[in-house]
Amino acid sequence: MSATRPTRRFDYAADGAAIYAESFATIRAESDLSRLPADAEKVAVRMVHACGQVDLTDDLDVHPRLVGAARDALRAGAPILTDATMVAAGVTRARLPKDNDVLCLLHDERVAALATAWSTTRSAAAVSLWADRLDGAVVAFGNAPTALFHLLEMLLDGAPRPAAIIGLPVGFVGAAESKQALASFELDVPFLTVHGRRGGSAMAASALNALAQEQE
C-alpha cells in the first residue's frame, strides 16, 4: 500500500528541527531556571518539554552533585535501573555513552511471589532484585512510590549505593511523601525529584536522556 499525503488544510509548523528549537527557546523564556544548579539546566528543559508545564521548575529539586555523578556513572558503563517498562522504553539508546544496560525487572518470574510474601506491590518487590547491580548504578522511578520507599529502606539496611537516584513517582497516594523522603534522606546520595504529585515515566525518561548526553 502506498502512502498519500492528505490535502493540507491547516496552518502549522512542520519542520521538525525548527519545532524542536522553538520549543526549547519557549521553555527557557517561560520557565524559571535560575535557582537550579547550572549543569542541571538542560535536564530541567527536557523535563519541561516532556510534560508541557513550564512551572515544573518551581517544584524541581536537584542535588548539586546529581548531574556530574549520573554522567560519570553512565560514561563508566553503569546500568540504568528503573521501576517501569515505560521508563525503560523512553530511554533513547543512541544517547547512552557506553551502550549501557537499561533494566526493569517488574516482569521477572520471582516478583509476584515476593510481593505476596512481603505484602507490597510488585514494583517494590522488583527493586530487591536490583541488589547485585545497584552499586554505582543510575536508578530512576517514574511510577511507583512504593518502589522508591523500598529502595530507601534497602539503602538504610546497608544495600550498595547507586550513583544517582531520579525519583519521580506520580500519583495521589504516597508520591509526594516518597519524594520528600528522598529529598531529606539521611544518606548523601545525589538525587533529582519533583515535589508534589507530578512525575511519571515520560518525565523520568526525559531526565535520563538529558543526563546520558549533554547535547540537546
XYZ file of N, CA, C and O in Angstrom:
864
model
N 0.844 -1.197 0.000
C 0.000 0.000 0.000
C 0.877 1.244 0.000
O 1.759 1.401 0.853
N 0.692 2.124 -0.920
C 1.478 3.351 -0.982
C 0.828 4.436 -0.127
O -0.385 4.450 0.065
N 1.664 5.332 0.379
C 1.156 6.422 1.212
C 0.825 7.637 0.357
O 1.521 7.942 -0.610
N -0.239 8.308 0.706
C -0.649 9.527 0.012
C -0.774 10.660 1.005
O -1.441 10.519 2.040
N -0.135 11.756 0.709
C -0.225 12.898 1.610
C -1.597 13.549 1.474
O -2.067 13.808 0.364
N -2.248 13.829 2.617
C -3.562 14.484 2.530
C -3.418 15.943 2.110
O -2.352 16.553 2.236
N -4.496 16.498 1.597
C -4.520 17.913 1.243
C -4.299 18.748 2.498
O -4.967 18.550 3.515
N -3.366 19.655 2.416
C -3.049 20.452 3.602
C -4.097 21.536 3.802
O -4.323 22.376 2.929
N -4.743 21.516 4.962
C -5.841 22.441 5.246
C -5.584 23.314 6.472
O -6.351 24.230 6.732
N -4.533 22.999 7.236
C -4.258 23.749 8.458
C -2.890 24.405 8.360
O -1.974 23.883 7.719
N -2.778 25.553 9.017
C -1.519 26.279 9.040
C -0.754 25.864 10.293
O -1.119 26.252 11.410
N 0.260 25.032 10.137
C 1.021 24.559 11.297
C 2.480 24.347 10.917
O 2.816 24.118 9.752
N 3.339 24.435 11.920
C 4.765 24.195 11.708
C 4.988 22.721 11.421
O 4.423 21.854 12.096
N 5.814 22.441 10.433
C 6.043 21.052 10.050
C 7.518 20.692 9.947
O 7.850 19.544 9.655
N 8.391 21.637 10.190
C 9.826 21.385 10.152
C 10.257 20.907 11.533
O 10.239 21.669 12.503
N 10.647 19.636 11.625
C 10.953 19.051 12.923
C 12.032 19.785 13.680
O 11.897 20.055 14.884
N 13.115 20.135 13.002
C 14.219 20.820 13.671
C 13.792 22.192 14.178
O 14.161 22.608 15.283
N 12.994 22.892 13.390
C 12.532 24.217 13.797
C 11.569 24.123 14.982
O 11.608 24.958 15.900
N 10.710 23.125 14.971
C 9.787 22.913 16.092
C 10.567 22.655 17.376
O 10.269 23.213 18.439
N 11.555 21.821 17.266
C 12.393 21.457 18.405
C 13.068 22.704 18.979
O 13.012 22.970 20.183
N 13.693 23.506 18.112
C 14.414 24.702 18.556
C 13.473 25.713 19.191
O 13.772 26.301 20.238
N 12.317 25.930 18.574
C 11.366 26.894 19.122
C 10.796 26.431 20.461
O 10.579 27.237 21.373
N 10.559 25.136 20.571
C 10.035 24.596 21.827
C 11.004 24.857 22.971
O 10.613 25.326 24.054
N 12.287 24.564 22.748
C 13.270 24.741 23.810
C 13.480 26.219 24.124
O 13.685 26.590 25.281
N 13.411 27.073 23.114
C 13.530 28.511 23.357
C 12.351 29.020 24.188
O 12.517 29.856 25.083
N 11.155 28.517 23.902
C 9.966 28.905 24.661
C 10.091 28.491 26.116
O 9.751 29.250 27.036
N 10.582 27.280 26.340
C 10.754 26.793 27.711
C 11.717 27.694 28.475
O 11.455 28.090 29.618
N 12.822 28.041 27.851
C 13.804 28.897 28.521
C 13.247 30.294 28.802
O 13.611 30.921 29.800
N 12.373 30.750 27.946
C 11.786 32.080 28.138
C 10.727 32.081 29.232
O 10.554 33.088 29.929
N 10.017 30.973 29.398
C 8.865 30.954 30.296
C 9.099 30.230 31.622
O 8.277 30.356 32.540
N 10.175 29.459 31.735
C 10.464 28.739 32.980
C 11.517 29.474 33.789
O 12.420 30.106 33.238
N 11.419 29.367 35.104
C 12.434 29.934 35.986
C 13.490 28.871 36.255
O 13.279 27.939 37.023
N 14.635 29.029 35.609
C 15.737 28.079 35.753
C 16.820 28.597 36.687
O 17.827 27.917 36.914
N 16.603 29.776 37.246
C 17.668 30.487 37.937
C 18.128 29.823 39.225
O 19.287 29.975 39.629
N 17.240 29.093 39.905
C 17.629 28.542 41.202
C 18.204 27.133 41.109
O 18.571 26.543 42.127
N 18.292 26.586 39.902
C 18.814 25.242 39.712
C 20.327 25.265 39.552
O 20.895 26.265 39.104
N 21.016 24.168 39.883
C 22.437 24.100 39.565
C 22.643 24.352 38.073
O 21.842 23.900 37.248
N 23.703 25.064 37.726
C 23.913 25.455 36.331
C 23.953 24.256 35.398
O 23.424 24.311 34.279
N 24.548 23.155 35.845
C 24.667 21.993 34.960
C 23.364 21.210 34.834
O 23.281 20.252 34.062
N 22.335 21.611 35.580
C 21.038 20.927 35.513
C 20.056 21.621 34.583
O 18.936 21.151 34.400
N 20.456 22.724 33.956
C 19.522 23.483 33.124
C 18.951 22.639 31.994
O 17.742 22.615 31.775
N 19.814 21.941 31.257
C 19.333 21.167 30.118
C 18.461 19.993 30.563
O 17.540 19.592 29.843
N 18.752 19.451 31.728
C 17.903 18.383 32.273
C 16.513 18.937 32.547
O 15.495 18.337 32.179
N 16.455 20.105 33.183
C 15.163 20.728 33.500
C 14.386 21.054 32.233
O 13.168 20.826 32.161
N 15.070 21.584 31.231
C 14.395 21.942 29.978
C 13.785 20.704 29.333
O 12.642 20.742 28.850
N 14.507 19.608 29.314
C 13.963 18.378 28.727
C 12.761 17.872 29.517
O 11.801 17.354 28.948
N 12.801 17.995 30.818
C 11.682 17.544 31.634
C 10.446 18.391 31.387
O 9.331 17.873 31.289
N 10.630 19.700 31.286
C 9.500 20.578 30.959
C 8.951 20.238 29.580
O 7.730 20.196 29.363
N 9.841 19.973 28.643
C 9.425 19.596 27.285
C 8.578 18.327 27.306
O 7.624 18.190 26.530
N 8.903 17.406 28.207
C 8.183 16.133 28.271
C 6.770 16.286 28.814
O 5.871 15.529 28.428
N 6.562 17.276 29.699
C 5.245 17.400 30.326
C 4.452 18.617 29.866
O 3.246 18.695 30.116
N 5.124 19.583 29.218
C 4.425 20.766 28.726
C 4.042 21.759 29.800
O 3.217 22.640 29.563
N 4.660 21.666 30.988
C 4.297 22.541 32.103
C 5.517 23.365 32.507
O 6.448 22.866 33.137
N 5.497 24.655 32.154
C 6.679 25.483 32.385
C 6.907 25.780 33.867
O 8.014 26.172 34.254
N 5.893 25.575 34.701
C 6.083 25.809 36.130
C 6.680 24.607 36.849
O 6.864 24.639 38.068
N 7.017 23.560 36.114
C 7.613 22.377 36.729
C 8.870 22.738 37.505
O 9.149 22.152 38.562
N 9.628 23.702 37.006
C 10.889 24.055 37.654
C 10.684 24.615 39.056
O 11.607 24.593 39.874
N 9.478 25.090 39.361
C 9.204 25.595 40.708
C 9.282 24.475 41.739
O 9.567 24.728 42.922
N 8.990 23.252 41.313
C 8.973 22.105 42.226
C 10.166 21.177 42.033
O 10.276 20.163 42.720
N 11.050 21.517 41.105
C 12.192 20.655 40.792
C 13.277 20.824 41.854
O 13.665 21.937 42.196
N 13.756 19.714 42.365
C 14.770 19.693 43.422
C 15.938 18.843 42.924
O 15.784 17.637 42.717
N 17.083 19.477 42.705
C 18.237 18.790 42.129
C 19.428 18.911 43.068
O 19.888 20.023 43.372
N 19.924 17.783 43.524
C 21.129 17.749 44.362
C 22.288 18.360 43.575
O 22.421 18.131 42.364
N 23.159 19.142 44.222
C 24.234 19.814 43.479
C 25.203 18.869 42.768
O 25.848 19.274 41.792
N 25.287 17.611 43.199
C 26.202 16.668 42.539
C 25.490 15.699 41.601
O 26.115 14.795 41.048
N 24.180 15.874 41.429
C 23.402 14.901 40.665
C 23.889 14.749 39.233
O 24.145 13.634 38.764
N 24.010 15.833 38.509
C 24.336 15.752 37.089
C 25.715 15.136 36.886
O 25.895 14.206 36.088
N 26.703 15.622 37.612
C 28.046 15.078 37.472
C 28.133 13.614 37.846
O 28.771 12.816 37.143
N 27.473 13.237 38.942
C 27.520 11.845 39.398
C 26.856 10.908 38.401
O 27.384 9.824 38.092
N 25.701 11.306 37.885
C 24.990 10.449 36.930
C 25.760 10.325 35.623
O 25.888 9.217 35.071
N 26.284 11.423 35.123
C 27.016 11.371 33.856
C 28.301 10.565 33.987
O 28.653 9.780 33.102
N 29.018 10.746 35.089
C 30.244 9.969 35.306
C 29.930 8.479 35.360
O 30.667 7.655 34.797
N 28.848 8.129 36.031
C 28.474 6.721 36.147
C 28.131 6.128 34.778
O 28.575 5.026 34.429
N 27.354 6.854 34.004
C 26.965 6.341 32.686
C 28.171 6.234 31.759
O 28.292 5.261 30.996
N 29.080 7.197 31.827
C 30.284 7.133 30.996
C 31.182 5.972 31.396
O 31.970 5.479 30.592
N 31.064 5.537 32.643
C 31.841 4.385 33.120
C 31.151 3.066 32.813
O 31.676 2.002 33.139
N 29.962 3.130 32.196
C 29.257 1.912 31.804
C 28.219 1.413 32.783
O 27.709 0.298 32.632
N 27.874 2.226 33.779
C 26.892 1.801 34.778
C 25.532 1.541 34.142
O 25.156 2.205 33.174
N 24.772 0.596 34.708
C 23.423 0.342 34.193
C 22.430 1.382 34.686
O 22.660 2.074 35.677
N 21.311 1.473 33.968
C 20.149 2.228 34.420
C 19.123 1.220 34.914
O 18.759 0.281 34.195
N 18.667 1.384 36.140
C 17.662 0.505 36.734
C 16.401 1.312 36.952
O 16.447 2.412 37.520
N 15.265 0.781 36.524
C 14.036 1.553 36.615
C 12.860 0.703 37.062
O 12.863 -0.523 36.905
N 11.846 1.370 37.601
C 10.683 0.675 38.152
C 9.613 0.382 37.120
O 8.685 -0.375 37.395
N 9.703 0.971 35.926
C 8.609 0.867 34.962
C 9.135 0.599 33.556
O 10.111 1.220 33.121
N 8.466 -0.292 32.856
C 8.877 -0.585 31.482
C 8.736 0.637 30.589
O 9.488 0.793 29.617
N 7.799 1.515 30.911
C 7.628 2.731 30.107
C 8.825 3.664 30.238
O 9.195 4.353 29.282
N 9.443 3.703 31.414
C 10.663 4.500 31.571
C 11.775 3.903 30.716
O 12.461 4.603 29.969
N 11.948 2.591 30.816
C 12.986 1.916 30.034
C 12.774 2.136 28.543
O 13.727 2.392 27.792
N 11.525 2.056 28.097
C 11.225 2.234 26.678
C 11.498 3.655 26.216
O 11.801 3.888 25.042
N 11.404 4.617 27.131
C 11.595 6.012 26.765
C 13.038 6.456 26.684
O 13.322 7.568 26.222
N 13.962 5.612 27.119
C 15.382 5.973 27.043
C 15.852 5.839 25.596
O 15.689 4.794 24.968
N 16.441 6.906 25.074
C 16.975 6.902 23.707
C 18.335 6.227 23.730
O 19.325 6.806 24.200
N 18.373 4.998 23.226
C 19.607 4.209 23.346
C 20.793 4.860 22.655
O 21.936 4.723 23.093
N 20.550 5.606 21.587
C 21.648 6.249 20.860
C 22.337 7.319 21.702
O 23.480 7.697 21.396
N 21.683 7.812 22.739
C 22.293 8.831 23.595
C 23.176 8.215 24.675
O 23.973 8.930 25.295
N 23.055 6.932 24.925
C 23.818 6.303 26.007
C 25.294 6.238 25.642
O 25.650 5.779 24.557
N 26.182 6.666 26.538
C 27.594 6.771 26.178
C 28.325 5.437 26.052
O 29.336 5.353 25.356
N 27.848 4.399 26.721
C 28.538 3.114 26.710
C 27.592 1.954 26.396
O 27.814 0.834 26.862
N 26.554 2.219 25.606
C 25.560 1.182 25.332
C 25.093 0.549 26.643
O 24.965 -0.662 26.763
N 24.843 1.399 27.618
C 24.514 0.954 28.979
C 23.275 0.078 29.010
O 22.324 0.307 28.256
N 23.273 -0.911 29.889
C 22.078 -1.717 30.108
C 20.981 -0.837 30.708
O 21.247 0.003 31.575
N 19.753 -1.053 30.263
C 18.583 -0.379 30.830
C 17.636 -1.488 31.269
O 17.081 -2.212 30.441
N 17.470 -1.628 32.572
C 16.787 -2.798 33.118
C 15.557 -2.428 33.937
O 15.606 -1.540 34.787
N 14.464 -3.127 33.665
C 13.277 -3.102 34.512
C 12.928 -4.546 34.813
O 12.697 -5.335 33.886
N 12.906 -4.916 36.086
C 12.700 -6.316 36.469
C 11.284 -6.584 36.961
O 11.027 -7.597 37.609
N 10.364 -5.700 36.609
C 8.979 -5.841 37.069
C 8.364 -7.170 36.652
O 7.534 -7.736 37.369
N 8.754 -7.689 35.491
C 8.152 -8.921 34.982
C 9.010 -10.150 35.238
O 8.746 -11.218 34.671
N 10.005 -10.023 36.085
C 10.795 -11.185 36.492
C 9.878 -12.193 37.195
O 8.984 -11.808 37.960
N 10.121 -13.456 36.948
C 9.222 -14.504 37.471
C 9.203 -14.568 38.999
O 8.273 -15.143 39.590
N 10.188 -13.998 39.655
C 10.246 -14.045 41.125
C 9.413 -12.951 41.789
O 9.133 -13.025 42.994
N 9.033 -11.952 41.043
C 8.449 -10.745 41.635
C 7.108 -10.992 42.307
O 6.856 -10.529 43.425
N 6.213 -11.704 41.653
C 4.868 -11.893 42.204
C 4.901 -12.566 43.565
O 4.196 -12.152 44.501
N 5.726 -13.604 43.700
C 5.812 -14.312 44.977
C 6.382 -13.428 46.076
O 5.916 -13.460 47.223
N 7.392 -12.634 45.745
C 7.960 -11.727 46.734
C 6.935 -10.689 47.169
O 6.815 -10.382 48.362
N 6.196 -10.129 46.217
C 5.193 -9.128 46.551
C 4.132 -9.694 47.491
O 3.710 -9.032 48.448
N 3.716 -10.920 47.231
C 2.720 -11.567 48.090
C 3.288 -11.828 49.478
O 2.649 -11.540 50.500
N 4.509 -12.345 49.530
C 5.122 -12.680 50.808
C 5.362 -11.444 51.668
O 5.241 -11.497 52.901
N 5.687 -10.339 51.025
C 6.019 -9.118 51.759
C 4.838 -8.160 51.875
O 4.978 -7.085 52.461
N 3.695 -8.526 51.317
C 2.503 -7.668 51.329
C 2.816 -6.269 50.796
O 2.503 -5.243 51.417
N 3.425 -6.244 49.621
C 3.763 -4.977 48.985
C 3.444 -5.054 47.501
O 2.900 -6.057 47.013
N 3.766 -4.022 46.780
C 3.499 -4.002 45.345
C 4.576 -4.770 44.588
O 5.702 -4.945 45.067
N 4.241 -5.171 43.379
C 5.220 -5.834 42.524
C 6.359 -4.877 42.183
O 7.519 -5.277 42.082
N 6.046 -3.616 42.018
C 7.089 -2.637 41.712
C 8.123 -2.562 42.825
O 9.334 -2.473 42.568
N 7.648 -2.581 44.061
C 8.575 -2.547 45.190
C 9.378 -3.835 45.283
O 10.601 -3.813 45.480
N 8.719 -4.958 45.132
C 9.421 -6.245 45.215
C 10.523 -6.353 44.166
O 11.603 -6.878 44.425
N 10.256 -5.829 42.985
C 11.241 -5.910 41.902
C 12.530 -5.180 42.239
O 13.615 -5.553 41.769
N 12.431 -4.127 43.064
C 13.620 -3.350 43.417
C 14.631 -4.202 44.177
O 15.846 -4.014 44.036
N 14.149 -5.153 44.985
C 15.077 -6.018 45.705
C 15.930 -6.861 44.763
O 17.031 -7.289 45.126
N 15.449 -7.099 43.558
C 16.210 -7.888 42.587
C 17.319 -7.067 41.926
O 18.087 -7.592 41.132
N 17.399 -5.781 42.256
C 18.477 -4.942 41.739
C 19.777 -5.114 42.524
O 20.805 -4.570 42.127
N 19.748 -5.805 43.634
C 20.841 -5.756 44.610
C 22.222 -5.963 43.999
O 23.176 -5.256 44.338
N 22.344 -6.919 43.056
C 23.675 -7.211 42.513
C 24.103 -6.237 41.420
O 25.229 -6.316 40.933
N 23.221 -5.302 41.019
C 23.568 -4.298 40.012
C 23.494 -2.875 40.566
O 23.729 -1.909 39.848
N 23.181 -2.750 41.831
C 22.852 -1.442 42.396
C 24.077 -0.558 42.614
O 23.997 0.675 42.456
N 25.193 -1.130 42.956
C 26.381 -0.357 43.291
C 26.823 0.507 42.109
O 27.210 0.006 41.065
N 26.746 1.833 42.268
C 27.173 2.756 41.226
C 26.214 2.923 40.070
O 26.533 3.609 39.094
N 25.024 2.351 40.147
C 24.047 2.441 39.060
C 23.333 3.785 39.086
O 23.381 4.528 40.068
N 22.656 4.082 37.980
C 21.734 5.216 37.929
C 20.330 4.629 38.001
O 19.961 3.818 37.149
N 19.571 4.996 39.016
C 18.239 4.428 39.185
C 17.190 5.500 38.936
O 17.396 6.676 39.256
N 16.070 5.093 38.367
C 15.027 6.047 38.002
C 13.649 5.475 38.304
O 13.335 4.355 37.887
N 12.858 6.261 39.010
C 11.488 5.888 39.346
C 10.537 6.844 38.641
O 10.592 8.054 38.855
N 9.644 6.290 37.833
C 8.685 7.108 37.120
C 7.259 6.688 37.364
O 6.339 7.160 36.688
N 7.058 5.800 38.335
C 5.708 5.277 38.532
C 5.350 5.081 40.003
O 4.437 5.718 40.507
N 6.064 4.193 40.693
C 5.577 3.659 41.959
C 6.252 4.272 43.190
O 7.452 4.061 43.407
N 5.502 4.995 44.026
C 6.068 5.474 45.295
C 6.575 4.340 46.167
O 7.607 4.483 46.839
N 5.884 3.201 46.166
C 6.317 2.076 46.993
C 7.712 1.603 46.593
O 8.500 1.170 47.444
N 8.036 1.678 45.309
C 9.358 1.238 44.846
C 10.444 2.173 45.360
O 11.523 1.721 45.769
N 10.188 3.479 45.341
C 11.170 4.428 45.855
C 11.348 4.254 47.355
O 12.492 4.213 47.856
N 10.261 4.147 48.102
C 10.378 3.878 49.540
C 11.189 2.612 49.798
O 12.033 2.557 50.693
N 10.929 1.569 49.003
C 11.598 0.282 49.183
C 13.110 0.440 48.997
O 13.903 -0.107 49.775
N 13.515 1.185 47.966
C 14.945 1.389 47.754
C 15.571 2.133 48.925
O 16.660 1.765 49.402
N 14.927 3.188 49.398
C 15.478 3.937 50.519
C 15.638 3.042 51.744
O 16.648 3.139 52.469
N 14.683 2.151 51.979
C 14.789 1.214 53.110
C 15.928 0.227 52.890
O 16.655 -0.123 53.842
N 16.111 -0.240 51.658
C 17.246 -1.116 51.356
C 18.570 -0.421 51.661
O 19.482 -1.014 52.246
N 18.690 0.841 51.261
C 19.929 1.579 51.492
C 20.197 1.765 52.982
O 21.336 1.646 53.445
N 19.149 2.029 53.742
C 19.314 2.164 55.186
C 19.717 0.846 55.833
O 20.367 0.836 56.882
N 19.358 -0.263 55.204
C 19.749 -1.589 55.696
C 21.141 -1.989 55.231
O 21.607 -3.091 55.549
N 21.795 -1.124 54.439
C 23.167 -1.397 54.038
C 23.363 -1.862 52.613
O 24.455 -2.313 52.254
N 22.343 -1.766 51.771
C 22.487 -2.154 50.366
C 23.505 -1.248 49.678
O 23.717 -0.103 50.099
N 24.138 -1.723 48.601
C 25.085 -0.883 47.858
C 24.413 0.396 47.379
O 23.240 0.399 47.014
N 25.172 1.485 47.360
C 24.596 2.773 46.978
C 24.674 2.996 45.466
O 25.721 2.765 44.842
N 23.597 3.468 44.887
C 23.650 3.879 43.480
C 24.401 5.196 43.343
O 24.591 5.926 44.320
N 24.810 5.495 42.113
C 25.481 6.779 41.862
C 24.504 7.935 41.925
O 24.868 9.044 42.332
N 23.265 7.694 41.512
C 22.271 8.762 41.453
C 20.881 8.162 41.466
O 20.668 7.055 40.949
N 19.939 8.907 42.044
C 18.538 8.483 42.091
C 17.679 9.554 41.429
O 17.669 10.710 41.864
N 16.947 9.159 40.382
C 15.939 10.009 39.756
C 14.605 9.563 40.338
O 14.101 8.483 40.005
N 14.040 10.354 41.222
C 12.840 9.938 41.945
C 11.624 10.724 41.509
O 11.374 11.818 42.030
N 10.857 10.159 40.576
C 9.708 10.875 40.013
C 8.433 10.036 40.007
O 7.702 10.006 39.012
N 8.115 9.356 41.119
C 6.829 8.664 41.184
C 5.688 9.661 40.996
O 5.802 10.829 41.386
N 4.593 9.185 40.435
C 3.468 10.054 40.136
C 2.230 9.532 40.867
O 2.087 8.326 41.074
N 1.342 10.422 41.262
C 0.076 9.938 41.807
C -0.383 10.671 43.051
O 0.202 11.663 43.483
N -1.437 10.119 43.649
C -2.138 10.775 44.735
C -1.949 10.083 46.082
O -2.359 10.618 47.106
N -1.355 8.895 46.082
C -1.128 8.162 47.326
C 0.361 7.835 47.437
O 0.870 6.977 46.714
N 1.035 8.546 48.297
C 2.433 8.234 48.571
C 3.456 8.897 47.676
O 4.646 8.881 47.994
N 3.039 9.471 46.562
C 4.018 10.034 45.631
C 4.758 11.216 46.252
O 5.996 11.248 46.274
N 4.010 12.191 46.746
C 4.652 13.360 47.353
C 5.504 12.956 48.553
O 6.616 13.466 48.749
N 4.984 12.022 49.343
C 5.695 11.590 50.546
C 7.002 10.867 50.217
O 8.027 11.059 50.880
N 6.963 10.033 49.182
C 8.187 9.298 48.816
C 9.261 10.246 48.309
O 10.453 10.076 48.595
N 8.843 11.286 47.588
C 9.815 12.243 47.061
C 10.371 13.131 48.163
O 11.556 13.504 48.133
N 9.551 13.447 49.149
C 10.063 14.198 50.291
C 11.063 13.353 51.077
O 12.082 13.859 51.564
N 10.783 12.055 51.209
C 11.715 11.156 51.897
C 13.053 11.107 51.173
O 14.116 11.081 51.804
N 13.018 11.114 49.845
C 14.254 11.123 49.061
C 15.025 12.420 49.278
O 16.242 12.412 49.497
N 14.324 13.539 49.231
C 14.981 14.840 49.344
C 15.598 15.060 50.723
O 16.593 15.791 50.851
N 15.031 14.425 51.743
C 15.539 14.596 53.110
C 16.273 13.350 53.613
O 16.516 13.211 54.815
N 16.664 12.479 52.699
C 17.263 11.191 53.054
C 18.566 11.397 53.816
O 19.381 12.257 53.466
N 18.769 10.599 54.849
C 19.934 10.796 55.716
C 21.248 10.364 55.084
O 22.327 10.808 55.513
N 21.210 9.508 54.075
C 22.419 9.133 53.354
C 22.605 10.079 52.171
O 21.644 10.392 51.471
N 23.817 10.520 51.946
C 24.071 11.529 50.921
C 24.223 10.871 49.549
O 25.331 10.592 49.099
N 23.090 10.620 48.897
C 23.076 10.072 47.543
C 22.516 11.142 46.612
O 21.415 11.645 46.854
N 23.244 11.533 45.566
C 22.733 12.557 44.653
C 21.372 12.169 44.084
O 21.162 11.018 43.682
N 20.457 13.132 44.034
C 19.088 12.835 43.614
C 18.520 13.963 42.774
O 19.004 15.104 42.786
N 17.465 13.645 42.074
C 16.610 14.612 41.380
C 15.178 14.221 41.646
O 14.825 13.031 41.538
N 14.341 15.189 41.990
C 12.931 14.889 42.184
C 12.091 16.115 41.859
O 12.608 17.221 41.705
N 10.797 15.909 41.742
C 9.827 16.992 41.586
C 8.828 16.852 42.722
O 8.112 15.851 42.807
N 8.810 17.819 43.603
C 7.945 17.717 44.775
C 6.469 17.797 44.379
O 6.099 18.458 43.409
N 5.655 17.088 45.145
C 4.222 17.070 44.884
C 3.790 15.816 44.146
O 4.477 14.794 44.149
N 2.654 15.912 43.485
C 2.048 14.749 42.833
C 2.577 14.477 41.437
O 2.396 13.387 40.899
N 3.206 15.475 40.824
C 3.644 15.313 39.437
C 4.847 14.387 39.330
O 5.671 14.284 40.234
N 4.964 13.751 38.182
C 6.058 12.835 37.902
C 5.682 12.013 36.684
O 4.994 12.494 35.789
N 6.117 10.781 36.648
C 5.699 9.891 35.575
C 6.839 9.402 34.704
O 7.963 9.902 34.744
N 6.506 8.408 33.887
C 7.507 7.724 33.071
C 8.141 8.640 32.036
O 9.360 8.596 31.813
N 7.336 9.466 31.369
C 7.887 10.356 30.342
C 8.870 11.346 30.959
O 9.934 11.634 30.385
N 8.542 11.849 32.124
C 9.409 12.800 32.794
C 10.713 12.129 33.230
O 11.802 12.690 33.082
N 10.616 10.918 33.773
C 11.816 10.194 34.199
C 12.709 9.864 33.014
O 13.934 10.016 33.079
N 12.110 9.427 31.921
C 12.898 9.097 30.728
C 13.565 10.340 30.159
O 14.723 10.291 29.705
N 12.871 11.472 30.189
C 13.464 12.701 29.667
C 14.660 13.123 30.503
O 15.676 13.601 29.963
N 14.587 12.955 31.815
C 15.725 13.271 32.675
C 16.899 12.355 32.359
O 18.051 12.810 32.269
N 16.634 11.078 32.185
C 17.702 10.132 31.843
C 18.346 10.486 30.510
O 19.575 10.432 30.362
N 17.544 10.840 29.533
C 18.089 11.186 28.215
C 18.977 12.422 28.282
O 20.008 12.497 27.598
N 18.598 13.392 29.106
C 19.418 14.588 29.255
C 20.716 14.285 29.991
O 21.761 14.869 29.702
N 20.661 13.378 30.944
C 21.856 13.005 31.679
C 22.792 12.134 30.850
O 24.016 12.197 30.992
N 22.214 11.349 29.963
C 23.023 10.450 29.143
C 23.915 11.193 28.164
O 25.020 10.742 27.836
N 23.439 12.346 27.705
C 24.200 13.119 26.736
C 23.862 14.585 26.911
O 22.695 14.974 26.867
N 24.864 15.413 27.096
C 24.626 16.834 27.354
C 24.024 17.552 26.151
O 23.233 18.480 26.312
N 24.385 17.139 24.961
C 23.881 17.798 23.756
C 22.363 17.675 23.669
O 21.792 16.607 23.830
N 21.696 18.813 23.417
C 20.232 18.776 23.320
C 19.806 18.133 22.013
O 18.821 17.432 21.942
